Amino acid sequence: MSVEFRVNPDRYRHWRVTFDGPVATVTMDTDEHGGLVPGYELKLNSYDLGVDIELYDITQRLRFEHPEVKAVVLTSGKDKVFSAGANIRMLAASPHHDKVNFCKFTNETRNGIEDATANSGQTWIAALNGTASGGGYELALACEHIMLVDDRSSAVSLPELPLLGVLPGTGGLTRVVDKRHVRRDLADYFSTRPEGVTGRKAAAWRLVDEVVPRTAWDQTVTARARERAAASRRPADAEGIKLTKLAKQRNADAIRYRFVAASLDPARGVAEITIQGPPDDPPENGIRAQGDQFWTLAMTRELDDLILDLRTNEPELGTWVLRTKGDAEKVLAHDRLLDDNAQDWLASEITGYLKRTLKRLDVTSRSLIALIEPGSCFAGSLLELALAADRSYHLAGTRDADETQEPATITIAAMNLGPLPMANGLTRMQTRFLGDDKQLSEAEQNQGEPLEAERAEHLGLVTFAPDDIDWDDEVRIAIEERSSFSPDALSGLEANYRFAGPETLETKIFGRLSAWQNWIFTRPNASGPDGALRKFGTGQRADFDKKRV
Amino acid sequence: MSVEFRVNPDRYRHWRVTFDGPVATVTMDTDEHGGLVPGYELKLNSYDLGVDIELYDITQRLRFEHPEVKAVVLTSGKDKVFSAGANIRMLAASPHHDKVNFCKFTNETRNGIEDATANSGQTWIAALNGTASGGGYELALACEHIMLVDDRSSAVSLPELPLLGVLPGTGGLTRVVDKRHVRRDLADYFSTRPEGVTGRKAAAWRLVDEVVPRTAWDQTVTARARERAAASRRPADAEGIKLTKLAKQRNADAIRYRFVAASLDPARGVAEITIQGPPDDPPENGIRAQGDQFWTLAMTRELDDLILDLRTNEPELGTWVLRTKGDAEKVLAHDRLLDDNAQDWLASEITGYLKRTLKRLDVTSRSLIALIEPGSCFAGSLLELALAADRSYHLAGTRDADETQEPATITIAAMNLGPLPMANGLTRMQTRFLGDDKQLSEAEQNQGEPLEAERAEHLGLVTFAPDDIDWDDEVRIAIEERSSFSPDALSGLEANYRFAGPETLETKIFGRLSAWQNWIFTRPNASGPDGALRKFGTGQRADFDKKRV
């Protein structure tokens, strides 16, 4: 069964979204019987991938469809419980790659919540009207402000270590010390208490921002949301655009959208992805008129869905080959329109969404190889695909000495110099030329110039520039070879090479925390027949190999 | 068999050290039959833990016994090969915890080489007179300057991924992009070529600093070493001190040195470590007169050896309880003497060694619990032990209402405010109070004051301050509970909480790279019966599970 990431708000099973002027309230109320696969019940607002897919959809619609929303209250529809976190039986039954992929997606959604607060003027507030444990508390940690009801029983907790023998793997450990600045020894103690911490102690230790008695709960939550909304820079009376259902055809061999397509080749372990540039010049009457059909937004939505689909449903396609096709000038014209309207909320949302989607590509554990061939349009925003790749090949000259063809070029533009930073806070060009400001500025000086292969290679913008004679063999060998390597070692290699330079909360979560969690998930102490994940709920204790590693 | 870290230069089996004025030459020439355990031959200058123990000893003696040495040339005594890296058969046969522990120690030694260049005026130069592959090249990467002989065959390479299905796990990936600024796509290509890169291409890609023809090799190496030596700030005619053999008694129950002792309790999974403060005031005639018997140096050497012994030989002792005993005033007097002589090479070496040893404690995958009791001396340098711990318990008042006892105190001093930074570049106090400058400065203002438990707890310097009535139960439960948790999850938790704040090359190596390597080591694709590590050298290909995670 293939997991579907396109969801319709009319059919949410686990969430309610209500609106009151500038404040949206997102209420988690999981349907116990709505698990994505059989075998577990989503009790106590525990969640699985399906619950999180709906949450991701909510975050996107709030941004695009609701410019009027300036504060988002995240709360629970259950009595006395906010959320028990990721469903344990689901985790225990999942194969390793599903566990890791699930954690990655939930991490991305939580990073998106922080990004909405930081960059969209939509501040998320966690209104914990009951206990938030494990992933439930980690979800709250992604919010800017955490309120906990003070009723002697509602607690925040990270019980993963004592109860399950794994880590809070959705950014919890990093956010506790690096974002909320909980003292490390108190954090250590907190993370060993299955029952967590309640009331004033939770506030004193900075695990939450405030505790509020139940009698004053509703009015205080409303007041906080209104305060945050009042501080937002989001426009007063803009109108949202509708995110319509993405048209998509999918079978075992191919996935097709309007601008993005992938052919799937399990025998070679390869997905060949092609992104079409804009068919037309950007609309003279602005972006809004085209709504979600504006090329950059439509293409980004398709690419986003494709990444999620391939990651989740095609784990054995270990190499993604990235191509573009179309008119570079039209790509650059769309980029310019976004850049010229950078102060407009909608243009800003579109660029921000492209930024997040490219970040999703960066943390995807697949080898990325960009092929720059005649007819391609690796310019500006689409050049980021080649810069995100582990390697790029740029054909020197034309195919078969065909003089009717133009040689392939790449073009640096403003989009490559700031608006689309990676998780490390640098642009992909800055990361590429880390520690070499001279080469960076030399490359940047070629902004706007269509660069043919030799020049692009000389400037360090592409990896190799074979000519027609060598192209087929060189590219074929690179792809075949990639499929022959250990998939695990490739994931580790790429995770280390893609994020040179400064570290941020995000790179720590994806680089360090996730790697530890991956390791712990594979260990018999967690996932073996006598491991803690398997023994949870059986009344039996896990049987640990006591060796410290 | 218990691994011994105390070695005698007269009995090195794998290295030669020669001296020529300000230049020392360290020549790797492994004894094929000198492996630490049977089952493999150390061909082609491949190494195991035993080889690296000797290298670590060399780095320490160069610092303390040879103030005249200002540049260190690292080269090979074998023909056409510098080093083939970690011995594969040794790795393949090692249990997981041994592999990880081996990588950690080799990482620490390489970090020490960088530290010698940065802080001791001893610049390490890698003179690659033959191919350096895998860990061999990673050893070179720790040097400040890498020279490669240009003979059409000598290469540098990281063949781990294509040949073994694991990562270059000794800092290689991090140093390639973050230290040497090799472009990430070239680094990717390089790390997939088993044969590596030779000659001018290696220099153009920044994998080495220069390539030198064999005819000019000796004179160029000598010239580079002399240039680096001339730029050193190390004193002209100082005299070294001898590092004499550390007196140590060890049996199954206890390890004892002069100032440091540990009792081993396998049933509880605990090592109880006690560090004695100085028996006397520091010598009036300075540090040199006492040589390696100067308390700070002697205690640090003992602690260093104990950490390495317990890590390697006692993997099931998962909790280390840290105590001190003695006169806080005398600890502070020794600290002051070091501080007053901070410009002196020997005082600076001693403080630097203590810094590195405390860093070793920080990256040790054991739970650290400090107990601050009457008669202890957690002051200045020794207070760092409590600040390094995951938790500290400070007894409020005295035992059994004994009025002859003084309540335990801790004392902040200059040593806590700069000279002993963690791997993240911050002091342990700065890391503790990350993001809370007010609490940091409030704590710092108490410098020099002996602080009793309530005050220390209020200032956030200790975790808990139980009184005599609660002490035994609270401490016992904390230790027992720790032993009941998953050892793997504890390692992950501690690795994430101990290093909040900024990231450096070192924290990336220990936090991110090591976590990925740990994961990859456990995977069937590497260590399973059909994994790449097991199949290496058999002529058969590994059989990979192709799912990307």
Coordinates of C-alpha atoms in Angstrom, one line a residue, chain B residues 59-404:
Chain B
T59 CA 52.3 12.9 21.6
Q60 CA 52.3 13.2 25.3
R61 CA 56.1 12.8 25.7
L62 CA 56.8 15.2 22.9
R63 CA 54.9 17.8 24.9
F64 CA 56.3 17.2 28.3
E65 CA 59.8 15.7 27.7
H66 CA 60.7 17.8 24.6
P67 CA 60.1 21.5 25.0
E68 CA 62.7 22.0 22.3
V69 CA 60.6 20.2 19.7
K70 CA 58.7 22.8 17.6
A71 CA 57.7 20.8 14.6
V72 CA 56.8 17.1 14.2
V73 CA 57.2 15.3 10.9
L74 CA 54.9 12.2 10.7
T75 CA 56.1 9.8 8.1
S76 CA 56.4 6.1 7.3
G77 CA 59.2 3.6 7.5
K78 CA 57.6 1.3 4.9
D79 CA 58.3 1.4 1.2
K80 CA 55.7 3.2 -0.9
V81 CA 53.0 3.2 1.8
F82 CA 52.3 5.7 4.5
S83 CA 49.5 3.8 6.2
A84 CA 46.6 1.6 5.1
G85 CA 44.5 2.8 8.1
A86 CA 42.8 0.7 10.7
N87 CA 43.3 -3.0 10.2
I88 CA 40.2 -4.4 8.6
R89 CA 40.3 -7.9 10.0
M90 CA 40.7 -6.5 13.4
L91 CA 37.6 -4.3 12.8
A92 CA 35.6 -7.1 11.3
A93 CA 36.3 -9.4 14.3
S94 CA 35.7 -6.8 17.0
P95 CA 32.5 -6.6 18.9
H96 CA 30.5 -3.4 18.4
H97 CA 31.5 -1.7 21.6
D98 CA 35.2 -2.4 20.9
K99 CA 34.9 -0.8 17.4
V100 CA 33.3 2.3 18.8
N101 CA 35.7 2.6 21.7
F102 CA 38.7 2.2 19.4
C103 CA 37.4 4.9 17.1
K104 CA 36.8 7.2 20.1
F105 CA 40.4 6.8 21.3
T106 CA 41.9 7.3 17.9
N107 CA 39.8 10.4 17.5
E108 CA 41.0 11.8 20.7
T109 CA 44.6 11.2 19.8
R110 CA 44.1 13.0 16.4
N111 CA 42.4 15.9 18.2
G112 CA 45.4 15.9 20.5
I113 CA 47.7 16.3 17.5
E114 CA 45.6 19.3 16.3
D115 CA 45.7 20.7 19.9
A116 CA 49.5 20.4 20.0
T117 CA 49.7 22.4 16.8
A118 CA 47.2 25.0 18.0
N119 CA 48.2 25.3 21.6
S120 CA 51.7 23.9 22.2
G121 CA 53.7 25.4 19.4
Q122 CA 54.4 21.8 18.1
T123 CA 53.2 21.8 14.5
W124 CA 52.5 18.4 13.0
I125 CA 53.4 17.9 9.3
A126 CA 52.3 14.8 7.5
A127 CA 55.1 13.7 5.1
L128 CA 53.2 11.1 3.0
N129 CA 56.1 9.2 1.4
G130 CA 53.6 6.7 0.0
T131 CA 49.9 6.0 -0.2
A132 CA 47.7 7.1 2.8
S133 CA 44.4 5.3 2.7
G134 CA 41.4 5.3 5.1
G135 CA 42.5 5.9 8.6
G136 CA 46.0 6.5 7.3
Y137 CA 44.8 9.6 5.4
E138 CA 42.6 10.6 8.4
L139 CA 45.8 10.6 10.5
A140 CA 47.3 13.0 8.0
L141 CA 44.2 15.1 8.1
A142 CA 44.9 15.9 11.7
C143 CA 48.2 17.4 10.7
E144 CA 48.5 21.1 9.9
H145 CA 50.3 20.6 6.6
I146 CA 50.1 17.6 4.3
M147 CA 52.8 16.8 1.8
L148 CA 52.4 14.0 -0.7
V149 CA 55.2 12.5 -2.8
D150 CA 54.5 12.9 -6.5
D151 CA 55.5 9.5 -8.0
R152 CA 52.4 8.7 -10.1
S153 CA 51.4 6.0 -7.6
S154 CA 51.2 7.5 -4.1
A155 CA 47.7 8.5 -3.4
V156 CA 45.4 9.7 -0.6
S157 CA 42.1 7.9 -0.4
L158 CA 39.1 7.2 1.8
P159 CA 38.1 3.7 0.5
E160 CA 35.8 2.8 3.4
L161 CA 32.6 3.4 1.6
P162 CA 33.3 1.5 -1.6
L163 CA 35.3 -1.3 0.0
L164 CA 33.9 -1.8 3.4
G165 CA 30.5 -0.3 3.5
V166 CA 31.3 1.9 6.5
L167 CA 32.4 5.5 7.0
P168 CA 35.8 7.0 7.4
G169 CA 35.1 7.2 11.1
T170 CA 38.1 9.0 12.6
G171 CA 37.1 12.5 11.7
G172 CA 37.8 12.1 8.0
L173 CA 34.5 13.2 6.5
T174 CA 34.3 16.2 8.9
R175 CA 37.9 17.4 8.3
V176 CA 37.7 17.0 4.5
V177 CA 34.9 19.6 4.2
D178 CA 35.0 21.5 7.4
K179 CA 38.8 21.9 8.0
R180 CA 40.3 21.5 4.5
H181 CA 37.3 23.0 2.7
V182 CA 37.4 20.4 -0.1
R183 CA 34.3 21.1 -2.2
R184 CA 31.5 18.8 -1.1
D185 CA 30.9 17.2 -4.6
L186 CA 34.6 16.6 -5.1
A187 CA 34.7 15.1 -1.6
D188 CA 31.8 12.9 -2.5
Y189 CA 33.6 11.7 -5.6
F190 CA 36.8 11.2 -3.8
S191 CA 35.2 9.1 -1.1
T192 CA 33.8 6.7 -3.6
R193 CA 37.2 6.0 -5.4
P194 CA 39.0 3.1 -3.7
E195 CA 42.2 4.1 -5.5
G196 CA 41.9 7.7 -4.3
V197 CA 43.5 10.7 -5.9
T198 CA 47.2 11.3 -6.7
G199 CA 49.6 14.1 -7.5
R200 CA 48.5 17.5 -8.6
K201 CA 44.8 16.7 -8.6
A202 CA 45.1 15.9 -4.9
A203 CA 46.6 19.4 -4.3
A204 CA 44.1 21.1 -6.6
W205 CA 41.2 19.6 -4.7
R206 CA 42.9 20.6 -1.4
L207 CA 43.2 17.0 -0.2
V208 CA 46.9 17.7 0.4
D209 CA 48.8 21.0 0.7
E210 CA 51.6 20.2 -1.7
V211 CA 53.0 17.5 -3.9
V212 CA 56.7 17.1 -4.1
P213 CA 58.8 15.0 -6.5
R214 CA 60.8 12.2 -4.8
T215 CA 64.1 13.8 -5.8
A216 CA 63.3 16.9 -3.8
W217 CA 61.4 15.0 -1.0
D218 CA 63.9 15.0 1.9
Q219 CA 65.0 18.5 1.5
T220 CA 61.5 19.9 1.1
V221 CA 60.3 18.0 4.2
T222 CA 63.2 19.3 6.2
A223 CA 62.6 22.8 4.9
R224 CA 58.9 22.8 5.8
A225 CA 59.6 21.5 9.2
R226 CA 62.3 24.2 9.8
E227 CA 59.9 26.9 8.6
R228 CA 57.2 25.7 11.0
A229 CA 59.6 25.4 13.9
A230 CA 60.9 28.9 13.3
A231 CA 57.4 30.2 13.7
S232 CA 56.8 28.5 17.0
R233 CA 56.4 30.3 20.3
R234 CA 57.9 27.4 22.3
P235 CA 60.8 28.5 24.5
A236 CA 64.4 28.3 23.1
D237 CA 66.2 26.4 25.8
A238 CA 63.8 25.0 28.3
E239 CA 64.3 21.6 29.8
G240 CA 61.7 18.9 29.7
I241 CA 60.4 16.8 32.5
K242 CA 60.4 13.0 32.4
L243 CA 57.0 11.2 32.4
T244 CA 57.9 8.3 34.7
K245 CA 55.9 5.1 34.7
L246 CA 52.6 5.5 36.5
A247 CA 52.3 3.4 39.6
K248 CA 49.1 1.4 39.4
Q249 CA 47.6 -1.6 41.2
R250 CA 44.8 -3.3 39.4
N251 CA 42.6 -6.3 40.2
A252 CA 39.0 -7.3 39.5
D253 CA 37.7 -5.1 42.3
A254 CA 39.8 -2.0 42.3
I255 CA 42.2 0.2 40.5
R256 CA 44.6 2.3 42.6
Y257 CA 47.1 5.0 41.8
R258 CA 48.6 7.5 44.1
F259 CA 45.8 10.1 44.0
V260 CA 43.1 8.4 42.0
A261 CA 41.3 5.2 42.9
A262 CA 38.3 3.3 41.7
S263 CA 36.3 0.5 43.2
L264 CA 34.6 -1.7 40.7
D265 CA 31.2 -3.1 41.4
P266 CA 30.0 -5.3 38.5
A267 CA 26.8 -6.4 40.3
R268 CA 25.6 -2.8 40.5
G269 CA 27.3 -1.8 37.2
V270 CA 29.1 1.0 39.0
A271 CA 32.7 2.3 39.3
E272 CA 33.2 4.5 42.4
I273 CA 36.0 6.9 41.6
T274 CA 37.7 9.0 44.3
I275 CA 40.2 11.7 43.5
Q276 CA 42.5 12.9 46.3
G277 CA 43.4 16.5 46.5
P278 CA 47.0 17.6 47.0
P279 CA 48.6 16.4 50.3
D280 CA 50.7 19.5 50.5
D281 CA 50.9 23.1 49.5
P282 CA 52.4 23.6 46.1
P283 CA 56.2 23.7 46.0
E284 CA 57.7 27.1 46.7
N285 CA 60.4 26.5 44.2
G286 CA 57.9 26.1 41.4
I287 CA 56.5 23.2 39.4
R288 CA 59.5 22.0 37.6
A289 CA 61.2 20.8 40.8
Q290 CA 58.4 18.3 41.3
G291 CA 58.4 17.2 37.7
D292 CA 55.7 14.6 37.0
Q293 CA 55.0 14.4 40.7
F294 CA 53.4 17.8 40.8
W295 CA 49.9 17.1 42.0
T296 CA 47.9 18.4 39.1
L297 CA 50.0 16.6 36.5
A298 CA 50.2 13.3 38.5
M299 CA 46.5 13.3 39.2
T300 CA 45.7 14.1 35.6
R301 CA 47.9 11.3 34.3
E302 CA 46.2 8.9 36.7
L303 CA 42.7 10.1 35.8
D304 CA 43.5 9.8 32.1
D305 CA 44.7 6.3 32.5
L306 CA 41.7 5.3 34.6
I307 CA 39.3 6.7 32.1
L308 CA 40.9 4.8 29.3
D309 CA 41.2 1.6 31.3
L310 CA 37.5 1.7 32.5
R311 CA 36.2 2.6 29.0
T312 CA 38.1 -0.2 27.3
N313 CA 38.2 -3.0 29.9
E314 CA 34.9 -2.4 31.9
P315 CA 32.2 -1.8 29.4
E316 CA 29.5 -3.1 31.8
L317 CA 30.2 -0.5 34.5
G318 CA 27.7 2.0 33.1
T319 CA 27.7 4.5 35.9
W320 CA 30.7 6.3 37.3
V321 CA 30.3 7.9 40.7
L322 CA 32.8 10.8 41.1
R323 CA 34.0 11.8 44.6
T324 CA 36.9 14.0 45.8
K325 CA 38.6 14.0 49.1
G326 CA 41.0 16.5 50.6
D327 CA 41.7 20.1 51.2
A328 CA 40.0 22.5 48.8
E329 CA 42.5 25.3 49.7
K330 CA 45.4 23.1 48.5
V331 CA 43.6 22.4 45.2
L332 CA 43.1 26.1 44.7
A333 CA 46.7 26.8 45.6
H334 CA 47.9 24.4 42.9
D335 CA 45.4 26.0 40.4
R336 CA 46.7 29.5 41.3
L337 CA 50.3 28.4 40.7
L338 CA 49.4 27.2 37.3
D339 CA 47.4 30.3 36.5
D340 CA 50.2 32.6 37.8
N341 CA 52.6 30.8 35.4
A342 CA 50.3 30.5 32.5
Q343 CA 53.0 31.9 30.2
D344 CA 55.4 29.1 31.2
W345 CA 55.4 26.3 28.8
L346 CA 55.3 23.6 31.5
A347 CA 52.4 25.1 33.4
S348 CA 50.6 25.6 30.1
E349 CA 51.2 22.0 29.2
I350 CA 49.8 20.8 32.5
T351 CA 46.7 22.9 32.2
G352 CA 46.2 21.8 28.6
Y353 CA 46.5 18.2 29.6
L354 CA 43.9 18.6 32.3
K355 CA 41.7 20.3 29.7
R356 CA 42.1 17.3 27.3
T357 CA 41.5 14.8 30.1
L358 CA 38.2 16.5 31.1
K359 CA 37.2 16.5 27.5
R360 CA 37.8 12.8 27.4
L361 CA 35.4 12.5 30.4
D362 CA 32.8 14.6 28.5
V363 CA 32.7 12.1 25.6
T364 CA 32.8 9.0 27.7
S365 CA 29.7 7.0 27.2
R366 CA 29.1 6.4 30.9
S367 CA 26.6 8.1 33.2
L368 CA 28.5 10.4 35.5
I369 CA 27.2 11.2 38.9
A370 CA 29.1 13.5 41.3
L371 CA 28.7 13.2 45.0
I372 CA 29.7 16.2 47.1
E373 CA 30.1 15.1 50.7
P374 CA 31.9 16.4 53.8
G375 CA 35.6 16.1 53.4
S376 CA 35.5 16.6 49.6
C377 CA 37.4 19.2 47.7
F378 CA 35.3 20.2 44.6
A379 CA 37.1 23.5 44.1
G380 CA 38.5 25.0 40.9
S381 CA 40.0 22.3 38.7
L382 CA 38.3 19.5 40.7
L383 CA 34.9 21.3 40.6
E384 CA 35.0 20.7 36.8
L385 CA 34.4 17.0 37.6
A386 CA 31.0 17.9 39.2
L387 CA 30.2 20.3 36.3
A388 CA 31.1 17.5 33.8
A389 CA 28.7 15.1 35.5
D390 CA 25.2 14.4 34.3
R391 CA 24.0 15.1 37.8
S392 CA 25.5 16.2 41.1
Y393 CA 24.2 15.6 44.6
H394 CA 25.5 18.0 47.3
L395 CA 24.8 16.9 50.9
A396 CA 23.1 19.7 52.9
G397 CA 24.6 19.9 56.4
T398 CA 26.5 17.0 57.9
R399 CA 26.2 13.3 58.3
D400 CA 24.4 12.1 61.5
A401 CA 24.3 15.7 62.8
D402 CA 28.0 15.3 63.5
E403 CA 29.0 18.7 64.7
T404 CA 32.7 18.0 64.3

